[in-house]
Structure formats: structure tokens, C-alpha cells
Amino acid sequence: MVVKRRYIRSAALPIVAISSLTILNGCKESDPAPKNLDDLLMGDWQVIELDGESQPGPDEYVMNFKFKANGDFSQCVEYLNNDAYYCMVGKWTWSDASKPELRLVRKDEPVITADVVDIDDSNMEWNTSYDLDGVTVTNNAKFVKID
């Protein structure tokens, strides 16, 4: 009877040791902390696809967004066929802390709500909606980070 307990105790010791090593191995100090949405959003983003069409598309323009930590953003469009260039500036905020939804507010322009579908260090996708003269306009845009 005593011998059986020793075998059970001897068998349990390696299992406990392996479990402890597995747990400790999962918490390496070298693993970077996950980035928050603000960190991922900051910087310059170029639209590479708008509503399924690669950009620059038939209208031959490049659209960039720049997001700053102070809540400022700019949306710049450069028309390649006639050297026209313009920028709109505004403020951005997260609409709701429970989901990645941006509110983009520009002076004298409709407020844009952007539901961020995917974002990482180099790519972003969002679905936008805004009211334009009583009509809801929606778009899907894919971006690549350019800074």
C-alpha cells in the first residue's frame, strides 16, 4: 500500500513540473504588449481600395488620411491628371469604447462614422456612413500605412 502511494506521488511530480514550465513559458518578458487602437491608428494611411476598386482608380486620385494623438486628422486628395490637391481637417474620436468605431468631424461637412473592421501595424479596413442631403452614403475602404 505504501509503495503504490509513492508511485502515485512520483508520477504526479513530473506532471506538476511540466505544467508549471508550460505556464511560465507563456509569460515571456520579451513578448510585446498588445497595441491599443490609438497606437495602431496614429500615422498616415493611404486608401488602396474603395468599394472594391483599386486606387488610384478611374478618377486617378490618391486619398490619404493622417491621424494624430491630439485628436486631429486630415483627409487629403491629390488628383493625378491635373495636379489638383486639397485637404480637409477635423477631429476624430472613438464613438464607443466597446467597439472600434470612429467619428470624423470636419467643419461644414457631414459627420462620418467609420466602423473599423480590421486594423494592425500596416493595414486597416473600415466601413463608413454619413448623411448627405438626406441620403445615407456608405463606403468600404482599405488602407495601407505609409509612414
C-alpha atoms as one frame of an Amber mdcrd trajectory, in Angstrom:
protein
   0.000   0.000   0.000   2.799   2.431   0.825   4.579   1.544  -2.393   1.532
   2.445  -4.504   1.313   5.908  -2.886   4.973   6.525  -3.635   4.393   5.635
  -7.298   1.401   7.941  -7.495   3.337  10.751  -5.814   6.319  10.097  -8.103
   4.087  10.182 -11.186   2.366  13.400 -10.100   5.603  15.331  -9.560   6.684
  15.423 -13.239   3.156  16.393 -14.323   3.154  19.335 -11.908   6.657  20.364
 -13.046   5.720  20.239 -16.758   2.514  22.205 -16.108   4.467  24.889 -14.242
   7.020  25.208 -17.039   4.256  25.475 -19.625   2.568  28.273 -17.682   5.833
  30.128 -17.129   6.814  29.739 -20.783   3.601  31.503 -21.869   4.564  34.694
 -19.993   7.844  35.761 -21.514   9.119  39.232 -20.739  10.211  39.597 -24.361
   6.623  39.353 -25.659   5.470  42.863 -26.630   2.301  44.169 -25.048  -0.616
  44.314 -27.480  -1.071  47.751 -29.027  -4.200  49.705 -28.283  -6.378  51.135
 -31.043  -4.994  54.670 -30.622  -1.424  53.447 -31.188  -2.460  51.497 -34.269
  -4.469  54.386 -35.746  -1.801  57.097 -35.394   0.038  57.963 -38.598  -0.511
  58.303 -42.333  -2.826  55.935 -44.202  -3.330  55.692 -47.968  -6.565  54.351
 -49.438  -5.667  51.394 -51.671  -9.188  50.129 -52.332 -12.524  51.947 -52.270
 -15.729  49.937 -52.616 -13.832  47.054 -54.189 -11.970  49.211 -56.725  -8.191
  49.538 -56.520  -6.926  53.062 -56.003  -5.945  55.170 -57.801  -8.991  54.248
 -59.836 -10.555  55.669 -62.981 -10.729  59.143 -61.421  -6.945  58.969 -60.938
  -6.630  60.351 -57.426  -4.771  59.369 -54.289  -6.518  59.770 -50.924  -4.619
  59.851 -47.627  -5.723  60.178 -44.023  -3.456  61.305 -41.198  -4.408  60.716
 -37.567  -2.683  62.491 -34.682  -2.711  61.650 -30.974  -4.249  65.039 -30.086
  -7.476  64.092 -31.916  -6.726  65.970 -35.153  -6.989  64.289 -38.536  -6.655
  65.324 -42.151  -8.072  63.831 -45.320  -6.084  64.828 -48.407  -6.869  64.084
 -52.045  -4.426  64.524 -54.909  -5.791  64.328 -58.464  -3.036  62.914 -60.631
  -4.377  64.054 -64.013  -4.497  67.800 -63.249  -2.197  68.343 -60.241  -5.141
  69.429 -58.045  -4.673  68.838 -54.329  -6.882  69.597 -51.357  -7.115  68.675
 -47.696  -9.913  68.729 -45.153  -9.102  68.758 -41.470 -11.128  67.827 -38.441
 -11.309  65.952 -35.169 -11.553  62.225 -34.579 -12.864  60.330 -31.548 -13.847
  56.768 -30.775 -17.671  56.675 -30.700 -17.907  53.854 -28.219 -15.209  52.255
 -26.075 -16.742  48.801 -26.587 -16.151  48.719 -30.360 -13.725  50.306 -32.833
 -15.990  52.962 -34.338 -14.573  56.359 -35.276 -16.390  59.664 -35.540 -14.741
  62.012 -38.019 -15.961  65.589 -37.641 -14.992  68.196 -40.241 -16.147  71.812
 -40.381 -19.101  72.326 -42.718 -19.058  68.663 -43.778 -21.193  65.660 -42.798
 -20.004  63.710 -39.740 -18.535  60.404 -40.886 -18.957  57.263 -38.808 -16.272
  54.701 -39.609 -16.669  51.153 -38.298 -13.095  49.829 -38.200 -13.360  46.236
 -39.433  -9.646  45.429 -39.186  -6.506  47.287 -38.123  -2.893  46.342 -37.458
   0.534  47.964 -37.816   0.319  48.185 -41.607  -3.279  47.676 -42.807  -6.727
  48.987 -41.967 -10.241  48.469 -43.300 -13.349  50.398 -42.409 -16.968  50.819
 -43.442 -18.169  54.414 -43.392 -21.549  56.031 -43.421 -22.661  59.641 -43.471
 -25.724  61.671 -44.332 -25.520  63.791 -47.489 -28.621  65.897 -48.103 -30.900
  63.312 -46.510 -29.305  60.316 -48.232 -27.118  57.889 -46.287 -23.871  57.262
 -48.161 -21.834  54.156 -47.302 -18.341  53.104 -48.396 -15.806  50.386 -47.699
 -12.160  51.429 -47.736  -8.925  49.500 -47.341  -5.727  51.279 -46.336  -2.016
  50.715 -46.119   0.090  52.618 -43.581   2.614  54.832 -45.359   4.692  56.248
 -42.505
